[in-house]
Amino acid sequence: MKNKNYFKRILSLICALALIITIINVPAFETKAATGTVTNLKWAKTVKKKSTYEVTWTWDPYPGATGYKIMAVDGFKNVLADAIITDTSFTIKTKKASYKIAFGVYVVDAVGISSDLAAVFGCTYPAAPNTITIWGWKQGTGNPTVRWYGFDKKITYALDEYDIPSGYEVKTTTLDGKNKKVYKMKTNCSHDTSLLDAYLENFSKNVKGCKNAGFKISIRSYRVGPNGKKMYSKWSKAKAFVPAAQITKAVRTRNGGKAYWKPIKNATGYSIYKRDPSTNKLLKIKSVGSRINSVELPTNCFYDGIVITANVKVNGKTYKSTYLKQVNKFYNYYY
């Protein structure tokens, strides 16, 4: 119901804009309006070229028509087409991905231009997500939460012009490229362009082999196009994430306390951080080697909270722990 209301709102704005432009461009001798609306107007196809997209609309011939006044707008700001043609199809070329275009047709005959508008949307192929980040990952689990925006933040045109993907394919592997799995999901985004968070997508699955080890993730968007055909973006660049170590216990010592943790697979060393209670930031205390899985710390570290991260090396490549880049760190401290 929400999408239907959204479409009606957009369509009404298109009609208003189209009518204004029509009035401006109609020659003075056309004082009367024709009657009738074209039928079977549809977004026929989108073709992906090397560096451009071609979006095509078609409609049925209207009896007695001498032509058709066509117009296309994006985001209710930019007029992409405004002309009278004799064909029953029209194509717009653009370099923009995830581009939403509203297209309308009026009938033209010997009397003039009709006042009835037929309108429909058309879209280009979606852009690949490029804002993938870890939202949360509790130590010692294989169930990270990944988030990204349902639009490409590198694109600078207005959100009103942006077409939200219909869904995504999410590909996960371990850091060595094994345990590959592809998950399919529909979009969770809304069309509320006043709220940026309405475009957030959320993925939380048990990723095989990533517990105390790390994983890679790559995502591609898709848009359901004409005849139900899916139009896929390119795969995003694979991003690697390494977990923080799971602290198993802490015991009192003469100088404070001693923390123990589970090893991270392929770790080359560990870094120990203390939470600063005044700023909630993590302050590095010390680093230890890969074979060490315990460390003595002052008592106040345990009061404020500690985090232990790892760098790992797989197939000759080093991956740094991504814990410090998490969006949501706060429930993962050890107290």
Coordinates of C-alpha atoms in Angstrom, one line a residue:
M1 CA 0.0 0.0 0.0
K2 CA 2.9 2.4 0.8
N3 CA 4.5 1.9 -2.6
K4 CA 1.1 2.5 -4.3
N5 CA 0.6 5.7 -2.5
Y6 CA 4.1 6.7 -3.3
F7 CA 3.5 6.0 -7.0
K8 CA 0.3 8.0 -6.9
R9 CA 2.1 11.0 -5.3
I10 CA 4.8 10.9 -8.0
L11 CA 2.4 10.5 -10.8
S12 CA 0.4 13.5 -9.7
L13 CA 3.5 15.6 -9.6
I14 CA 4.5 14.3 -13.1
C15 CA 1.1 15.2 -14.4
A16 CA 1.3 18.7 -13.0
L17 CA 4.8 19.3 -14.4
A18 CA 3.9 17.8 -17.7
L19 CA 0.8 20.0 -18.0
I20 CA 2.8 23.1 -17.3
I21 CA 5.4 22.2 -19.9
T22 CA 2.7 21.3 -22.4
I23 CA 1.0 24.7 -21.9
I24 CA 4.3 26.5 -22.4
N25 CA 5.2 24.6 -25.6
V26 CA 1.8 24.2 -27.3
P27 CA 1.7 26.5 -30.4
A28 CA -0.8 29.3 -30.3
F29 CA -3.1 27.9 -33.0
E30 CA -3.7 24.7 -31.0
T31 CA -6.6 26.1 -29.0
K32 CA -8.5 22.8 -28.5
A33 CA -7.5 19.6 -26.8
A34 CA -7.8 16.2 -28.4
T35 CA -9.4 13.3 -26.5
G36 CA -8.1 9.9 -25.5
T37 CA -5.2 8.3 -23.8
V38 CA -2.7 5.8 -25.3
T39 CA -3.0 2.2 -24.1
N40 CA -0.4 -0.4 -23.1
L41 CA 2.2 2.2 -22.2
K42 CA 5.0 0.2 -20.6
W43 CA 8.7 0.3 -19.7
A44 CA 9.8 -2.2 -22.4
K45 CA 13.5 -2.7 -21.7
T46 CA 16.7 -1.4 -20.4
V47 CA 19.9 -2.3 -22.3
K48 CA 23.3 -2.1 -20.7
K49 CA 26.0 -0.8 -23.0
K50 CA 29.7 -0.4 -22.2
S51 CA 29.4 3.0 -20.5
T52 CA 25.7 3.9 -21.0
Y53 CA 22.2 2.6 -20.4
E54 CA 19.3 2.7 -22.9
V55 CA 15.8 2.8 -21.4
T56 CA 12.9 2.2 -23.8
W57 CA 9.2 2.7 -23.5
T58 CA 6.5 1.5 -25.9
W59 CA 2.7 2.0 -26.3
D60 CA 0.0 0.9 -28.7
P61 CA -0.9 3.2 -31.7
Y62 CA -3.9 5.4 -31.0
P63 CA -6.6 5.6 -33.7
G64 CA -6.6 8.9 -35.5
A65 CA -3.4 10.1 -33.8
T66 CA -1.0 12.2 -35.9
G67 CA 1.7 12.0 -33.3
Y68 CA 2.5 11.7 -29.6
K69 CA 3.8 14.3 -27.2
I70 CA 6.3 12.6 -25.0
M71 CA 8.1 13.8 -21.9
A72 CA 10.4 12.4 -19.3
V73 CA 11.5 13.8 -16.0
D74 CA 13.7 12.7 -13.1
G75 CA 13.2 13.7 -9.5
F76 CA 10.6 16.3 -10.7
K77 CA 13.5 18.7 -11.5
N78 CA 15.2 17.8 -14.8
V79 CA 13.3 17.5 -18.0
L80 CA 15.0 14.7 -20.0
A81 CA 12.7 14.7 -23.0
D82 CA 9.9 17.0 -24.3
A83 CA 8.9 16.5 -28.0
I84 CA 6.2 15.5 -30.4
I85 CA 7.1 12.2 -32.3
T86 CA 5.3 9.9 -34.6
D87 CA 6.8 6.6 -33.4
T88 CA 5.2 4.5 -30.7
S89 CA 8.4 3.9 -28.8
F90 CA 11.1 6.2 -27.3
T91 CA 14.5 5.6 -25.8
I92 CA 16.6 7.7 -23.4
K93 CA 20.3 7.2 -23.1
T94 CA 22.1 7.9 -19.8
K95 CA 25.3 7.1 -18.0
K96 CA 23.6 7.1 -14.6
A97 CA 23.2 3.8 -12.7
S98 CA 20.2 3.3 -10.4
Y99 CA 18.4 6.1 -12.3
K100 CA 14.6 6.4 -12.0
I101 CA 12.9 8.1 -14.9
A102 CA 9.2 9.0 -15.2
F103 CA 7.8 8.9 -18.7
G104 CA 4.5 10.2 -20.1
V105 CA 2.7 10.3 -23.4
Y106 CA -0.1 12.5 -24.7
V107 CA -2.1 11.9 -27.9
V108 CA -1.8 14.4 -30.7
D109 CA -4.4 14.6 -33.5
A110 CA -5.8 17.2 -35.9
V111 CA -7.6 18.9 -33.0
G112 CA -4.5 19.3 -30.8
I113 CA -2.9 17.7 -27.8
S114 CA -4.9 15.6 -25.4
S115 CA -5.3 16.6 -21.8
D116 CA -5.1 13.0 -20.6
L117 CA -1.6 11.7 -19.7
A118 CA -0.5 8.1 -19.6
A119 CA 2.7 7.7 -17.4
V120 CA 5.0 5.0 -16.1
F121 CA 8.4 4.6 -14.6
G122 CA 11.6 3.2 -16.2
C123 CA 15.0 2.5 -14.6
T124 CA 18.6 1.8 -15.4
Y125 CA 20.6 -1.0 -13.9
P126 CA 21.4 -0.6 -10.2
A127 CA 24.8 0.4 -8.9
A128 CA 26.8 -2.0 -6.7
P129 CA 26.8 -1.2 -3.0
N130 CA 30.0 0.6 -1.8
T131 CA 29.2 1.4 1.8
I132 CA 29.5 -2.0 3.4
T133 CA 30.4 -1.9 7.1
I134 CA 30.3 -4.1 10.2
W135 CA 27.6 -3.0 12.5
G136 CA 28.2 -5.6 15.3
W137 CA 30.0 -8.8 15.9
K138 CA 30.0 -10.4 19.3
Q139 CA 33.3 -12.1 20.1
G140 CA 33.4 -15.8 19.7
T141 CA 30.4 -16.1 17.4
G142 CA 30.1 -16.7 13.6
N143 CA 27.1 -14.4 13.3
P144 CA 28.2 -10.9 12.3
T145 CA 25.8 -8.1 11.3
V146 CA 26.6 -6.2 8.1
R147 CA 25.0 -3.1 6.9
W148 CA 25.1 -1.0 3.8
Y149 CA 23.0 1.7 2.1
G150 CA 20.5 0.8 -0.5
F151 CA 22.0 3.5 -2.7
D152 CA 25.5 4.2 -3.8
K153 CA 26.8 7.1 -1.7
K154 CA 29.3 8.0 -4.5
I155 CA 26.4 9.1 -6.6
T156 CA 25.7 12.8 -6.2
Y157 CA 22.2 13.2 -7.7
A158 CA 19.1 13.6 -5.6
L159 CA 17.5 10.7 -3.8
D160 CA 14.3 11.5 -5.6
E161 CA 16.0 10.5 -8.8
Y162 CA 17.4 7.3 -7.3
D163 CA 15.9 3.9 -7.9
I164 CA 15.9 1.6 -4.9
P165 CA 17.1 -1.9 -5.8
S166 CA 14.5 -4.7 -5.6
G167 CA 17.0 -6.9 -3.7
Y168 CA 20.5 -8.2 -3.3
E169 CA 22.8 -11.2 -3.6
V170 CA 25.3 -11.4 -0.7
K171 CA 28.3 -13.6 -1.2
T172 CA 30.4 -14.7 1.8
T173 CA 33.7 -16.7 2.0
T174 CA 36.3 -17.3 4.6
L175 CA 39.5 -15.2 4.2
D176 CA 41.1 -18.0 2.2
G177 CA 38.2 -17.9 -0.3
K178 CA 36.6 -21.2 0.9
N179 CA 33.1 -21.9 2.3
K180 CA 31.5 -19.8 -0.4
K181 CA 27.8 -19.2 -0.1
V182 CA 25.4 -16.8 -1.8
Y183 CA 22.4 -15.5 0.1
K184 CA 19.4 -13.9 -1.7
M185 CA 17.4 -11.1 0.1
K186 CA 14.8 -8.5 -0.8
T187 CA 15.3 -4.9 0.0
N188 CA 14.3 -3.6 3.4
C189 CA 14.5 0.1 2.2
S190 CA 11.6 2.4 2.2
H191 CA 11.0 5.3 -0.2
D192 CA 11.0 7.9 2.5
T193 CA 13.6 10.3 1.1
S194 CA 13.5 12.5 4.1
L195 CA 15.2 9.9 6.3
L196 CA 18.7 8.6 5.3
D197 CA 18.3 5.7 7.6
A198 CA 15.3 4.5 5.6
Y199 CA 17.9 3.3 3.0
L200 CA 19.9 1.1 5.4
E201 CA 20.1 -2.6 4.5
N202 CA 20.8 -5.2 7.1
F203 CA 22.4 -8.7 6.8
S204 CA 22.9 -11.0 9.7
K205 CA 23.6 -14.7 9.0
N206 CA 25.7 -17.4 10.5
V207 CA 28.7 -17.3 8.2
K208 CA 30.3 -20.7 8.1
G209 CA 34.0 -20.8 9.1
C210 CA 34.2 -17.2 10.3
K211 CA 34.0 -17.9 14.0
N212 CA 37.3 -16.7 15.6
A213 CA 38.7 -16.4 12.0
G214 CA 37.2 -13.7 9.8
F215 CA 35.4 -13.6 6.5
K216 CA 35.0 -11.7 3.2
I217 CA 31.7 -10.4 1.8
S218 CA 30.7 -9.0 -1.6
I219 CA 27.3 -7.8 -2.6
R220 CA 25.5 -7.0 -5.8
S221 CA 22.1 -5.3 -6.3
Y222 CA 19.3 -6.3 -8.6
R223 CA 16.3 -4.5 -10.0
V224 CA 13.3 -6.4 -11.3
G225 CA 12.8 -5.0 -14.8
P226 CA 10.3 -5.6 -17.6
N227 CA 8.7 -9.1 -17.8
G228 CA 10.1 -9.9 -14.4
K229 CA 13.7 -10.0 -15.6
K230 CA 16.3 -9.2 -13.0
M231 CA 18.9 -6.5 -13.9
Y232 CA 22.1 -7.1 -11.8
S233 CA 24.8 -4.6 -10.8
K234 CA 28.4 -5.6 -10.7
W235 CA 29.6 -7.3 -7.6
S236 CA 31.0 -4.9 -5.0
K237 CA 34.7 -5.2 -4.2
A238 CA 35.1 -7.9 -1.5
K239 CA 35.6 -6.6 2.0
A240 CA 37.4 -8.5 4.7
F241 CA 36.4 -8.4 8.3
V242 CA 38.4 -9.9 11.2
P243 CA 36.8 -10.3 14.7
A244 CA 37.9 -9.2 18.1
A245 CA 39.1 -12.1 20.3
Q246 CA 36.7 -13.7 22.7
I247 CA 37.8 -13.1 26.3
T248 CA 37.1 -16.3 28.2
K249 CA 38.0 -15.3 31.8
A250 CA 39.7 -12.7 34.0
V251 CA 41.4 -13.5 37.3
R252 CA 42.8 -11.2 40.0
T253 CA 46.6 -11.0 40.3
R254 CA 49.0 -9.1 42.6
N255 CA 49.1 -6.1 40.2
G256 CA 45.6 -6.1 39.0
G257 CA 44.1 -8.9 36.8
K258 CA 44.9 -11.3 34.0
A259 CA 42.7 -11.8 30.9
Y260 CA 42.6 -15.0 28.8
W261 CA 41.2 -15.2 25.3
K262 CA 40.5 -17.7 22.5
P263 CA 43.1 -17.6 19.7
I264 CA 42.1 -16.1 16.4
K265 CA 42.9 -18.4 13.4
N266 CA 46.1 -17.3 11.5
A267 CA 46.8 -14.5 13.9
T268 CA 50.2 -12.8 13.7
G269 CA 49.8 -10.9 16.9
Y270 CA 47.3 -9.3 19.2
S271 CA 46.6 -5.7 20.4
I272 CA 45.0 -4.9 23.8
Y273 CA 42.8 -1.8 24.1
K274 CA 41.2 -0.2 27.1
R275 CA 38.0 1.9 27.0
D276 CA 38.4 5.5 28.0
P277 CA 35.2 6.1 30.1
S278 CA 35.2 9.8 29.5
T279 CA 35.2 9.6 25.7
N280 CA 34.2 5.9 25.1
K281 CA 37.2 5.6 22.8
L282 CA 39.6 2.7 22.8
L283 CA 43.1 3.3 23.9
K284 CA 45.9 0.9 23.0
I285 CA 47.8 -0.5 26.0
K286 CA 50.1 -3.1 24.5
S287 CA 50.7 -5.7 21.7
V288 CA 51.7 -9.3 22.2
G289 CA 52.8 -12.2 19.9
S290 CA 50.6 -14.7 18.1
R291 CA 51.3 -17.5 20.5
I292 CA 50.2 -15.6 23.6
N293 CA 46.6 -15.8 24.7
S294 CA 46.7 -14.1 28.1
V295 CA 47.9 -10.8 29.5
E296 CA 48.3 -9.0 32.8
L297 CA 46.6 -5.6 33.1
P298 CA 46.0 -3.0 35.7
T299 CA 42.7 -3.3 37.6
N300 CA 41.2 -0.2 36.1
C301 CA 41.3 -1.8 32.7
F302 CA 38.8 -4.3 33.8
Y303 CA 36.6 -1.7 35.3
D304 CA 36.5 0.4 32.2
G305 CA 36.3 -2.4 29.6
I306 CA 38.9 -4.1 27.4
V307 CA 39.0 -5.3 23.8
I308 CA 41.6 -7.6 22.2
T309 CA 42.1 -7.5 18.4
A310 CA 44.2 -9.5 16.0
N311 CA 46.0 -9.1 12.7
V312 CA 45.8 -12.3 10.6
K313 CA 47.7 -13.5 7.6
V314 CA 46.1 -15.7 5.0
N315 CA 47.7 -16.7 1.7
G316 CA 50.4 -14.1 2.1
K317 CA 48.0 -11.2 2.8
T318 CA 47.6 -9.5 6.1
Y319 CA 44.2 -8.4 7.3
K320 CA 43.8 -6.0 10.3
S321 CA 41.1 -6.5 12.8
T322 CA 38.1 -4.5 11.9
Y323 CA 36.7 -4.3 15.3
L324 CA 37.7 -0.7 15.8
K325 CA 35.8 0.3 12.7
Q326 CA 32.6 -1.2 13.9
V327 CA 29.6 1.1 14.0
N328 CA 28.2 -0.4 17.1
K329 CA 30.9 -1.3 19.6
F330 CA 29.3 -0.7 22.9
Y331 CA 27.9 -4.1 23.9
N332 CA 31.1 -6.0 22.9
Y333 CA 33.4 -4.8 25.7
Y334 CA 34.7 -7.1 28.3
Y335 CA 33.9 -5.8 31.8

